Structure formats: C-alpha cells, structure tokens
Coordinates of C-alpha atoms in Angstrom, one line a residue:
Chain A
X1 CA -1.8 26.8 7.6
X2 CA 0.1 26.0 4.9
X3 CA -0.6 22.8 2.1
X4 CA 0.5 20.9 -0.5
X5 CA -1.9 18.3 -1.6
X6 CA -1.0 16.7 -4.8
X7 CA -1.5 13.3 -6.1
X8 CA -0.7 10.4 -8.9
X9 CA -4.5 10.2 -10.7
X10 CA -4.1 13.2 -11.9
X11 CA -4.5 17.3 -10.9
X12 CA -8.2 16.9 -12.5
X13 CA -9.4 13.9 -10.9
X14 CA -12.7 13.6 -8.7
X15 CA -10.2 12.6 -5.1
X16 CA -8.2 15.2 -5.3
X17 CA -10.5 17.8 -5.5
X18 CA -12.7 16.9 -3.3
X19 CA -9.1 16.7 -0.9
X20 CA -8.2 20.3 -1.5
X21 CA -11.9 21.8 -1.2
X22 CA -12.1 20.2 2.6
X23 CA -8.5 21.2 3.4
X24 CA -9.7 25.0 2.1
X25 CA -11.9 25.5 5.0
X26 CA -9.2 25.1 7.2
X27 CA -5.9 26.6 5.4
X28 CA -4.2 28.3 2.4
X29 CA -3.8 25.2 -0.1
X30 CA -1.6 24.9 -2.7
X31 CA -2.1 22.1 -5.2
X32 CA 0.6 20.6 -7.4
X33 CA -0.3 16.9 -8.8
X34 CA 0.9 15.8 -12.4
X35 CA -1.0 16.7 -15.6
X36 CA -2.7 12.9 -16.4
X37 CA -2.8 9.7 -14.9
X38 CA 0.3 8.9 -12.8
X39 CA -0.3 5.5 -10.9
X40 CA 2.1 3.1 -10.2
X41 CA 4.9 4.7 -11.1
X42 CA 6.2 4.1 -6.9
X43 CA 8.8 6.4 -6.3
X44 CA 10.3 7.7 -9.3
X45 CA 11.8 10.7 -10.2
X46 CA 12.5 12.3 -13.4
X47 CA 16.3 12.5 -14.1
X48 CA 15.9 12.4 -17.8
X49 CA 13.9 15.0 -18.6
X50 CA 13.2 18.8 -17.9
X51 CA 9.3 18.9 -16.5
X52 CA 6.8 21.8 -16.7
X53 CA 4.1 23.2 -14.6
X54 CA 1.4 25.6 -15.6
X55 CA -0.9 27.2 -12.9
X56 CA -4.5 26.3 -13.8
X57 CA -6.2 27.5 -11.5
X58 CA -5.4 30.4 -9.0
X59 CA -3.0 28.1 -6.3
X60 CA -3.5 25.2 -8.9
X61 CA -0.2 23.9 -11.2
X62 CA -0.2 21.0 -13.0
X63 CA 3.5 19.0 -13.5
X64 CA 3.8 16.9 -16.8
X65 CA 5.7 14.4 -14.2
X66 CA 5.4 12.0 -11.3
X67 CA 4.0 12.7 -8.1
X68 CA 7.3 12.2 -6.4
X69 CA 8.7 14.9 -8.7
X70 CA 5.5 17.6 -8.4
X71 CA 6.5 17.0 -4.0
X72 CA 10.4 18.3 -5.4
X73 CA 8.7 21.0 -7.5
X74 CA 6.5 22.4 -5.5
X75 CA 9.0 22.6 -2.4
X76 CA 12.1 23.7 -4.2
X77 CA 11.1 26.2 -6.9
X78 CA 7.3 26.2 -7.5
X79 CA 6.3 28.0 -3.5
X80 CA 7.1 30.5 -2.3
X81 CA 7.0 28.9 1.0
X82 CA 8.1 26.0 3.2
X83 CA 4.6 23.8 3.8
X84 CA 2.9 22.8 7.1
X85 CA 2.1 19.4 6.3
X86 CA 1.3 17.7 2.3
X87 CA -0.8 15.5 1.5
X88 CA -0.7 13.4 -1.5
X89 CA -4.2 11.5 -2.3
X90 CA -7.4 11.0 -2.3
X91 CA -6.4 7.8 -4.7
X92 CA -9.5 6.4 -6.6
X93 CA -8.4 2.8 -5.6
X94 CA -6.4 2.0 -2.0
X95 CA -3.1 1.8 -1.6
X96 CA -2.3 -1.3 1.3
X97 CA 0.0 -4.2 2.1
X98 CA 2.7 -4.8 -0.1
X99 CA 1.4 -2.8 -2.6
X100 CA 2.0 0.8 -1.3
X101 CA 5.9 0.1 -2.3
X102 CA 4.6 0.9 -6.4
X103 CA 2.4 3.8 -5.3
X104 CA 3.2 7.0 -6.7
X105 CA 0.5 8.6 -3.8
X106 CA 2.8 6.8 -1.0
X107 CA 5.9 7.8 -2.9
X108 CA 4.9 11.4 -3.0
X109 CA 4.0 11.2 1.2
X110 CA 7.2 9.4 1.3
X111 CA 9.2 12.1 0.0
X112 CA 7.6 15.1 1.9
X113 CA 8.5 12.9 4.9
X114 CA 12.3 13.0 3.6
X115 CA 12.5 16.9 3.5
X116 CA 11.4 16.5 7.2
X117 CA 7.3 17.9 6.0
X118 CA 4.3 16.1 7.7
X119 CA 3.0 13.8 5.5
X120 CA -1.3 11.7 5.2
X121 CA -1.0 9.5 2.1
X122 CA -5.0 8.7 1.6
X123 CA -6.8 6.7 -0.7
X124 CA -10.9 5.8 -1.5
X125 CA -10.6 1.9 -1.1
X126 CA -13.5 1.3 -4.3
X127 CA -13.3 -0.5 -7.2
X128 CA -14.9 0.9 -9.4
X129 CA -14.9 4.9 -9.6
X130 CA -15.4 6.6 -5.8
X131 CA -18.9 7.4 -5.1
X132 CA -17.6 8.8 -1.8
X133 CA -14.3 11.7 -1.9
X134 CA -16.2 13.9 0.2
X135 CA -17.2 11.6 3.0
X136 CA -12.7 10.7 3.6
X137 CA -12.0 14.5 2.5
X138 CA -13.9 15.4 5.8
X139 CA -12.3 13.0 7.4
X140 CA -9.1 13.9 6.4
X141 CA -10.0 17.6 6.9
X142 CA -10.3 16.9 10.9
X143 CA -6.9 14.2 11.3
X144 CA -5.6 17.3 9.6
X145 CA -6.5 18.7 12.7
X146 CA -5.4 16.6 15.3
X147 CA -1.9 15.7 13.2
X148 CA -1.7 19.8 13.9
X149 CA -1.8 19.1 17.3
X150 CA -0.8 15.9 18.1
X151 CA 2.2 16.5 15.9
X152 CA 3.2 13.2 14.1
X153 CA 5.8 10.0 15.1
X154 CA 9.6 11.3 13.4
X155 CA 10.9 9.8 10.1
X156 CA 6.6 8.5 9.9
X157 CA 4.3 9.5 7.5
X158 CA 0.4 8.6 8.1
X159 CA -1.4 6.0 5.4
X160 CA -4.6 7.1 5.2
X161 CA -7.0 3.9 3.7
X162 CA -10.7 4.9 3.3
X163 CA -13.6 2.9 3.1
X164 CA -16.1 3.8 -0.5
X165 CA -19.2 4.2 2.0
X166 CA -20.7 7.3 2.8
X167 CA -19.9 9.8 6.1
X168 CA -22.6 7.8 8.3
X169 CA -21.5 4.4 7.2
X170 CA -18.1 4.3 8.5
X171 CA -16.4 2.7 11.3
X172 CA -14.7 4.4 13.6
X173 CA -10.8 5.0 12.3
X174 CA -8.7 2.3 13.9
X175 CA -4.6 2.1 14.0
X176 CA -3.0 0.3 11.3
X177 CA 0.4 -2.2 10.4
X178 CA 1.3 -3.2 5.8
X179 CA -1.6 -6.3 5.5
X180 CA 0.7 -8.5 2.9
X181 CA -0.6 -10.1 0.3
X182 CA -0.5 -13.6 -2.1
X183 CA 0.9 -13.0 -5.2
X184 CA -1.1 -13.2 -8.2
X185 CA 0.8 -11.7 -11.4
X186 CA -1.5 -10.3 -14.8
X187 CA 0.2 -10.4 -18.4
X188 CA -1.7 -10.5 -21.3
X189 CA 0.8 -12.1 -24.4
X190 CA -1.3 -11.2 -27.5
X191 CA 0.9 -10.2 -31.0
X192 CA 0.2 -6.5 -33.0
X193 CA -0.9 -5.5 -36.1
X194 CA 2.6 -5.9 -37.0
X195 CA 2.9 -10.1 -36.1
X196 CA 4.8 -9.3 -33.6
X197 CA 4.8 -10.7 -30.0
X198 CA 3.4 -7.8 -26.7
X199 CA 3.4 -8.6 -22.9
X200 CA 0.4 -5.8 -21.4
X201 CA 1.3 -5.6 -17.3
X202 CA -2.2 -6.3 -15.8
X203 CA -3.2 -4.8 -12.5
X204 CA -3.7 -8.8 -11.4
X205 CA -6.0 -10.1 -8.4
X206 CA -6.2 -8.4 -5.2
X207 CA -5.5 -11.5 -2.7
X208 CA -4.7 -9.6 0.4
X209 CA -4.0 -11.4 4.3
X210 CA -7.0 -11.7 6.5
X211 CA -4.7 -11.1 9.2
X212 CA -6.4 -8.8 12.1
X213 CA -5.4 -5.5 13.0
X214 CA -4.1 -4.6 9.2
X215 CA -5.5 -2.5 7.1
X216 CA -6.8 -4.5 4.8
X217 CA -8.7 -6.5 8.2
X218 CA -10.0 -2.7 8.9
X219 CA -11.0 -1.5 6.2
X220 CA -13.6 -5.0 5.3
X221 CA -15.1 -4.2 7.6
X222 CA -16.0 -1.3 7.2
X223 CA -13.3 1.7 9.1
X224 CA -10.8 4.0 8.0
X225 CA -6.9 2.2 8.0
X226 CA -4.2 4.5 8.9
X227 CA -1.1 3.1 9.5
X228 CA 2.1 4.8 10.6
X229 CA 5.0 4.1 8.0
X230 CA 8.0 4.7 7.9
X231 CA 11.2 4.2 5.2
X232 CA 13.9 2.8 7.3
X233 CA 13.5 -1.3 5.3
X234 CA 16.3 -3.5 7.3
X235 CA 14.4 -6.4 9.1
X236 CA 16.0 -6.1 12.0
X237 CA 15.2 -9.1 13.5
X238 CA 17.2 -10.9 10.9
X239 CA 20.6 -9.4 11.5
X240 CA 21.4 -11.5 14.3
X241 CA 21.0 -14.4 12.1
X242 CA 23.0 -13.1 9.5
X243 CA 25.6 -12.2 11.6
X244 CA 26.5 -15.6 12.2
X245 CA 26.8 -16.7 8.0
X246 CA 30.9 -16.7 8.0
X247 CA 32.2 -15.0 5.5
X248 CA 35.6 -15.8 6.1
X249 CA 36.4 -19.8 5.1
Chain B
X1 CA 21.4 -23.4 -9.6
X2 CA 19.0 -20.9 -11.8
X3 CA 19.1 -17.3 -11.6
X4 CA 17.7 -14.4 -13.3
X5 CA 19.9 -11.6 -13.9
X6 CA 18.4 -7.9 -14.4
X7 CA 19.3 -4.1 -13.2
X8 CA 18.3 -0.8 -13.5
X9 CA 21.3 0.8 -15.9
X10 CA 20.4 -1.7 -19.0
X11 CA 21.0 -5.0 -20.8
X12 CA 24.9 -3.5 -22.1
X13 CA 26.0 -1.6 -18.7
X14 CA 29.9 -3.1 -17.6
X15 CA 27.8 -3.7 -14.2
X16 CA 25.4 -6.6 -15.5
X17 CA 28.2 -8.1 -17.9
X18 CA 30.1 -9.3 -15.0
X19 CA 27.2 -9.8 -12.6
X20 CA 26.2 -12.3 -15.5
X21 CA 29.9 -13.8 -16.7
X22 CA 30.8 -14.6 -12.5
X23 CA 27.2 -16.3 -12.5
X24 CA 27.6 -18.1 -15.2
X25 CA 30.8 -20.8 -13.8
X26 CA 28.2 -21.0 -10.3
X27 CA 24.3 -21.4 -11.9
X28 CA 22.7 -21.3 -15.3
X29 CA 21.8 -17.7 -15.8
X30 CA 18.8 -15.6 -17.9
X31 CA 19.6 -12.1 -17.6
X32 CA 16.2 -9.3 -18.9
X33 CA 17.4 -6.3 -18.5
X34 CA 16.1 -3.0 -19.7
X35 CA 17.2 -2.1 -23.2
X36 CA 18.6 1.1 -22.3
X37 CA 19.2 3.2 -18.8
X38 CA 15.9 3.7 -16.6
X39 CA 17.8 5.2 -13.0
X40 CA 15.4 6.9 -10.3
X41 CA 12.5 4.8 -11.3
X42 CA 11.8 3.3 -8.0
X43 CA 9.0 0.6 -8.4
X44 CA 7.2 1.3 -11.2
X45 CA 5.5 -0.8 -13.4
X46 CA 4.4 -0.2 -16.7
X47 CA 1.0 -0.5 -16.8
X48 CA -0.7 2.3 -20.2
X49 CA 1.5 0.5 -23.0
X50 CA 2.3 -3.5 -24.3
X51 CA 5.9 -3.9 -23.7
X52 CA 8.3 -5.9 -25.8
X53 CA 11.2 -7.9 -25.1
X54 CA 13.9 -9.6 -28.0
X55 CA 16.5 -11.6 -27.3
X56 CA 19.1 -10.3 -28.3
X57 CA 21.2 -12.6 -27.1
X58 CA 20.9 -16.3 -26.3
X59 CA 19.6 -16.0 -22.2
X60 CA 20.2 -12.2 -23.1
X61 CA 16.3 -10.1 -22.9
X62 CA 15.9 -6.8 -23.7
X63 CA 12.9 -5.0 -22.7
X64 CA 11.2 -2.0 -23.3
X65 CA 10.4 -1.1 -19.8
X66 CA 11.5 -0.6 -16.1
X67 CA 12.9 -3.0 -13.8
X68 CA 9.7 -4.3 -12.2
X69 CA 8.8 -5.1 -15.8
X70 CA 11.4 -7.1 -16.9
X71 CA 10.9 -9.1 -13.5
X72 CA 7.6 -10.0 -13.9
X73 CA 7.9 -10.5 -17.7
X74 CA 10.6 -12.9 -17.1
X75 CA 9.2 -14.8 -14.5
X76 CA 5.5 -14.3 -16.5
X77 CA 6.0 -14.8 -20.1
X78 CA 9.8 -15.5 -20.8
X79 CA 11.6 -17.6 -18.4
X80 CA 11.0 -21.8 -18.6
X81 CA 11.3 -21.9 -15.2
X82 CA 11.2 -20.9 -11.8
X83 CA 14.8 -19.5 -10.4
X84 CA 16.1 -19.5 -7.0
X85 CA 17.4 -17.2 -7.2
X86 CA 16.8 -12.9 -8.8
X87 CA 20.0 -10.9 -7.9
X88 CA 19.9 -7.4 -9.6
X89 CA 22.7 -4.9 -10.8
X90 CA 25.1 -4.4 -10.4
X91 CA 24.2 -1.0 -10.5
X92 CA 26.3 2.1 -11.1
X93 CA 26.2 3.7 -7.9
X94 CA 25.3 2.7 -4.1
X95 CA 22.2 2.8 -3.7
X96 CA 22.4 3.1 0.6
X97 CA 20.2 4.5 3.1
X98 CA 16.4 6.0 2.5
X99 CA 17.6 6.8 -1.4
X100 CA 17.0 2.6 -2.1
X101 CA 13.4 4.4 -2.6
X102 CA 13.7 5.7 -5.2
X103 CA 16.1 2.8 -6.8
X104 CA 15.0 1.0 -9.6
X105 CA 18.0 -2.2 -8.6
X106 CA 16.3 -2.3 -5.4
X107 CA 12.7 -2.4 -6.7
X108 CA 13.6 -5.2 -9.4
X109 CA 15.0 -7.8 -6.0
X110 CA 11.2 -6.4 -4.0
X111 CA 9.4 -7.9 -6.7
X112 CA 11.0 -10.8 -6.7
X113 CA 10.6 -11.5 -3.5
X114 CA 6.8 -10.3 -3.7
X115 CA 6.8 -13.5 -5.7
X116 CA 8.4 -15.2 -2.9
X117 CA 11.8 -15.7 -5.0
X118 CA 15.3 -14.7 -2.7
X119 CA 16.5 -12.3 -3.8
X120 CA 20.3 -10.2 -4.0
X121 CA 20.3 -6.5 -5.3
X122 CA 24.1 -5.6 -5.4
X123 CA 25.8 -2.5 -6.5
X124 CA 29.0 -0.1 -6.9
X125 CA 29.6 2.3 -4.7
X126 CA 31.1 4.9 -7.0
X127 CA 31.3 8.8 -7.7
X128 CA 32.8 7.2 -11.5
X129 CA 31.7 4.8 -13.9
X130 CA 33.1 2.1 -11.6
X131 CA 36.1 0.9 -12.1
X132 CA 36.3 -2.6 -9.8
X133 CA 33.1 -4.6 -11.6
X134 CA 35.0 -7.5 -11.3
X135 CA 35.4 -7.6 -7.8
X136 CA 32.5 -7.2 -6.9
X137 CA 30.9 -9.8 -9.3
X138 CA 33.4 -11.9 -7.8
X139 CA 31.7 -11.5 -4.3
X140 CA 27.8 -11.5 -4.4
X141 CA 29.5 -15.4 -6.8
X142 CA 30.5 -16.2 -2.6
X143 CA 27.3 -14.5 -1.5
X144 CA 25.2 -16.1 -4.1
X145 CA 26.2 -19.9 -2.5
X146 CA 26.2 -19.1 0.7
X147 CA 22.3 -18.3 0.6
X148 CA 21.9 -21.6 -1.4
X149 CA 23.7 -23.3 2.0
X150 CA 21.8 -21.2 4.1
X151 CA 18.1 -19.9 2.7
X152 CA 16.7 -15.7 3.2
X153 CA 15.1 -15.2 5.8
X154 CA 11.5 -14.9 4.2
X155 CA 9.9 -12.3 2.6
X156 CA 13.6 -11.1 3.1
X157 CA 15.9 -9.1 0.4
X158 CA 19.7 -8.7 0.7
X159 CA 21.1 -4.7 -0.3
X160 CA 24.4 -5.4 -0.6
X161 CA 26.9 -2.2 -2.0
X162 CA 30.3 -3.2 -2.6
X163 CA 33.3 -0.4 -2.4
X164 CA 34.9 0.5 -5.5
X165 CA 37.6 -1.3 -5.3
X166 CA 40.0 -4.1 -6.5
X167 CA 40.2 -7.3 -4.5
X168 CA 42.8 -6.8 -2.3
X169 CA 41.4 -4.3 -1.2
X170 CA 37.9 -4.8 -0.2
X171 CA 37.5 -4.8 3.5
X172 CA 35.2 -8.0 5.1
X173 CA 31.2 -8.2 4.4
X174 CA 29.3 -6.1 7.6
X175 CA 26.6 -7.4 7.7
X176 CA 24.4 -3.1 8.6
X177 CA 20.7 -1.6 8.7
X178 CA 19.8 1.2 6.1
X179 CA 21.2 4.9 7.0
X180 CA 20.3 7.7 6.9
X181 CA 20.2 11.1 4.3
X182 CA 20.0 14.8 5.4
X183 CA 18.2 15.5 2.7
X184 CA 19.2 18.2 -0.5
X185 CA 17.3 18.5 -3.4
X186 CA 18.4 20.2 -6.5
X187 CA 16.3 22.0 -9.1
X188 CA 17.6 23.3 -11.9
X189 CA 15.4 26.3 -13.7
X190 CA 16.3 27.6 -16.5
X191 CA 14.6 29.3 -20.4
X192 CA 14.1 26.7 -23.1
X193 CA 14.3 28.3 -26.5
X194 CA 11.5 29.3 -27.3
X195 CA 11.0 30.7 -24.0
X196 CA 9.3 28.9 -21.5
X197 CA 10.2 28.1 -18.0
X198 CA 11.6 24.9 -17.8
X199 CA 13.0 22.7 -14.4
X200 CA 15.3 19.7 -14.3
X201 CA 15.4 17.5 -11.2
X202 CA 19.2 17.3 -10.1
X203 CA 20.5 14.3 -7.7
X204 CA 21.0 16.9 -5.7
X205 CA 24.4 15.7 -3.3
X206 CA 24.7 13.0 -0.6
X207 CA 24.9 13.8 2.8
X208 CA 24.9 10.1 4.5
X209 CA 25.1 10.8 8.4
X210 CA 28.1 8.3 9.5
X211 CA 26.5 6.3 12.5
X212 CA 27.7 2.6 13.0
X213 CA 26.3 0.0 12.0
X214 CA 24.8 1.2 8.9
X215 CA 26.3 1.0 5.0
X216 CA 27.4 4.1 4.5
X217 CA 29.0 3.8 7.9
X218 CA 30.0 0.3 6.4
X219 CA 30.8 0.9 2.8
X220 CA 32.7 4.6 3.9
X221 CA 35.5 2.3 6.3
X222 CA 36.4 0.1 2.5
X223 CA 33.5 -2.8 3.8
X224 CA 31.1 -4.8 1.9
X225 CA 28.0 -4.3 2.9
X226 CA 24.8 -6.4 3.3
X227 CA 21.4 -5.2 4.2
X228 CA 19.2 -7.7 5.4
X229 CA 15.4 -5.4 4.1
X230 CA 11.7 -6.1 4.0
X231 CA 8.7 -4.9 2.3
X232 CA 6.4 -4.0 5.8
X233 CA 7.2 -0.6 6.3
X234 CA 5.9 -0.4 9.9
X235 CA 6.5 2.7 12.6
X236 CA 5.8 -0.2 14.9
X237 CA 7.4 1.7 17.6
X238 CA 4.8 4.4 17.0
X239 CA 1.1 2.3 17.1
X240 CA 0.9 2.4 21.0
X241 CA 1.2 6.3 20.9
X242 CA -0.8 6.9 17.7
X243 CA -3.7 4.4 19.7
X244 CA -4.1 7.4 21.9
X245 CA -5.3 9.7 19.5
X246 CA -8.6 10.5 19.9
X247 CA -11.2 10.3 16.5
X248 CA -14.4 9.8 18.8
X249 CA -14.0 14.6 19.4

C-alpha cells in the first residue's frame, strides 16, 4: 500500500511526524507538506506564482504552498506513482462543524477526493499543543487497514477527530454527522507604530451546539469521531420550495 | 434595505462595479472588497498578520485580505449596521460543480451564512473578460427583491451563475443542483533563471458532466442557474454503511 501524507501545520509539525511514523509500519509513505504552518487557508490553490519543492529527507518534501498545492504537486509531479490513499494530518486542533470550510487539513483530503483518491483528514482535538499524537496515529493506522478492506463510499472522505487523550482513555469510535457552531467572531482593532489603524482577525471562541450524533458531541465525550464528508453542498431539502419562486413576474 | 457587496476579483473589477451600481437603485450599498485579485483562495482567513482597510471612495473600502477577511472586517468593524444581505460578485468566470470549494466568491457568501446573514454568490460564466455584467447585475437586483419577499431557507446561500449573454438572450432562471466535474489537473514544470526547478499550477480544462438539473447543464443552455447551498458536507447516505464497520476487532 502507498500513502501520501500531508498536513497544514507544516512538514516539521509533531502531528505529521507521528502520523508518518505510524503509517510506515503498514505502508510505503511519502510526505509532501507545506514548509511552514498554513492553517485556515481553506481550499486555497496558488495560481499567481510558482512553487518549489525540496526533499528535506528521503521521501519527505517541503513545498512553499498550501496543503491543496501539496496534493496537486505530489500527484502530478513529485510522486512516481498514484497513491492508494491520502492522509492529511494529524492537525493540531479539531476540525469539526462549520469550521471545516476553513480547514487546510480537510481541504487537502477534499483535493484527493476530487482526484478520485480515497482520503482521510485527521485532527487532534486539543486546546494546547497536543500531547497524544501517538495514540491518534496508532488509531489511524488501524483505520487505514479498515479502509483498505472495506473501501470508502464514492466521492467521500472521512473526517476524523481524535480527543487529546492517552490510548487507554479513548472511547470507541463513532460515525457522526457534521456539527453546528454558533458564530463568534473576534477582531482586534489597534494602531501601528506609524499611527495607522489595523485589524487582526482572532480565532474567536468555539461555541459548538451539543447535538447528539455530531462530531462535537462524540469528541466531548472522549470518543473518536468519524464523519463521512462529500463535496456536494446542494441543500436538496430546499429545492422544491425555491422552485415555487416566480421569476417571470 | 442594506446590502454589503464584496468579491474576489478585487474592488476595481468591472463585475463588482456593475453589481454595486444595479443594487444602489434598490438598496443602501457598502462595498468592502480585496484591494487586488484574490481568486482560488477558497475560504481562506488571514490570521498571521494584520489587515488594513481604506475607504477609496465613499462607502467603498479596499482591504489587503481575502474575500472571507472582507466579510469579517465589514460586519465586525467597518459597517455601522448589520446588513440585510451580503452579495458576493459578480465574479469573472463561473463557480459551478466541485470548483466551488476553491471559490473566493462562494466562500464570502458562506462566511455571511455562518453569521446568519442571507447571502448570494454571483458569477458570470465567461471564458474571456466578460461582456454582460450589466445584464447579470440587473437580474441580481430582481433576485434581491425576491429574497427580501420570500426569505432564504435556513443556513442556505444561493449560488447564481449567469451565462455571458445580452439580457434578451438569457433563458429563464432554473433552480439547480451542484454539478460534477471530472478532474483535470495541469502543472507546468520548468527551470528558473538560476537553474532551479519550479512548478506552476494551471487552471486545467473544465470537464463538466452534462447532467440534467445541474448548474452546468442550465448555463450551457443559456439559462441562469440558481443553486441553494448549505454548509453541511455530511454524506448522510453513507452513514448506515459505515456504522457496520467493526472498530472493536
């Protein structure tokens, strides 16, 4: 089995190291990841300037671009084979609920899904720097085996959020739905040394709704959350209502 | 009615001007948009450095950030009111099918939706610079009126794609679903003046599947496409299958 590993925290982050180490025990692994942290870039693609990739260690490449760039470059230029699986992570911090639309971790897995390659996005839900990447990585190695055996549903990636707990305290994995978050923006306004105003966007407070069956609900109770995501954003339930609008009047 | 207008082609693009002009006839309009083109940034948020906003003309602000940054700054800092509607566009080029995950235009509307503000994303489907922004904008003014009367479904934005045709040639608007595109990546590999390799990601060829009822199908036949999008990516159809996986073995 051949696995491409990427992330959005940068090629030197502890999460990607733990992930690559755990997967090397079960597969051939190539790491292609941003040369620095690229959080909150969403599904950004670099079109306006060229990108460079350097092999900083055998089978580990650093790219001066976004996670989505990394998957593109890896598949089309760097790798000499099409991987069986792309695993993005392990992100430092959860990617749950509406926040996944900002997530570089999830977007890298989306990019692979668009290319028809099975993909996982993996995040450690921590408010600090994360202590239990190894426990999370060892679960991912097990999950990779299950994906190899069962296959993934078409056009669908798995978004995995693991509580930051030692292995023996992790609850059983749960298949979940994407949760909801109440919006809580935070912007700092200040004046720079030259007297000009500036704005700085903060992360804000996470205000997830504690709805049974969702990613957040599981993680809050110490269980690993696995959410199947697809790329179809159509709100099918609203189609019939909208079709009654009279555009001719 | 108070409308915030933004886009990802930059505050000076012809599409945003046509849009703001058409909406000024029916509402109070404030424009807050990137100071330059910010295409393919997806739902990127600038967290690592401060942002600046300058009022380049009355009620027109240029921000050195992404479309998502613009919506955040507008709502939390620049505007002195909460707008009734956010309209993002008119983008130069369609935003249909799987490509919407990269779209700055759609992401700005998503950001407003997350904040609980009704939103529209509007794109002119053109392979050139776009000739019929005025026709598209005049349709949007009409659509805005319908949204004011009917309201939008909860947590849902409308993704509008208008063929680049004169008003009299535009077909009747159609409520559509998000289409599918076959992946066609394109990367140019070359050597820089110092002999180092670089990679440049291209837009690739659009290979939409011509499926009845989709955004692409309508636009190809000269009709305006209106797709209701929500932010829930859960693939509900796959939940029961995944729940049969045996994680205890």
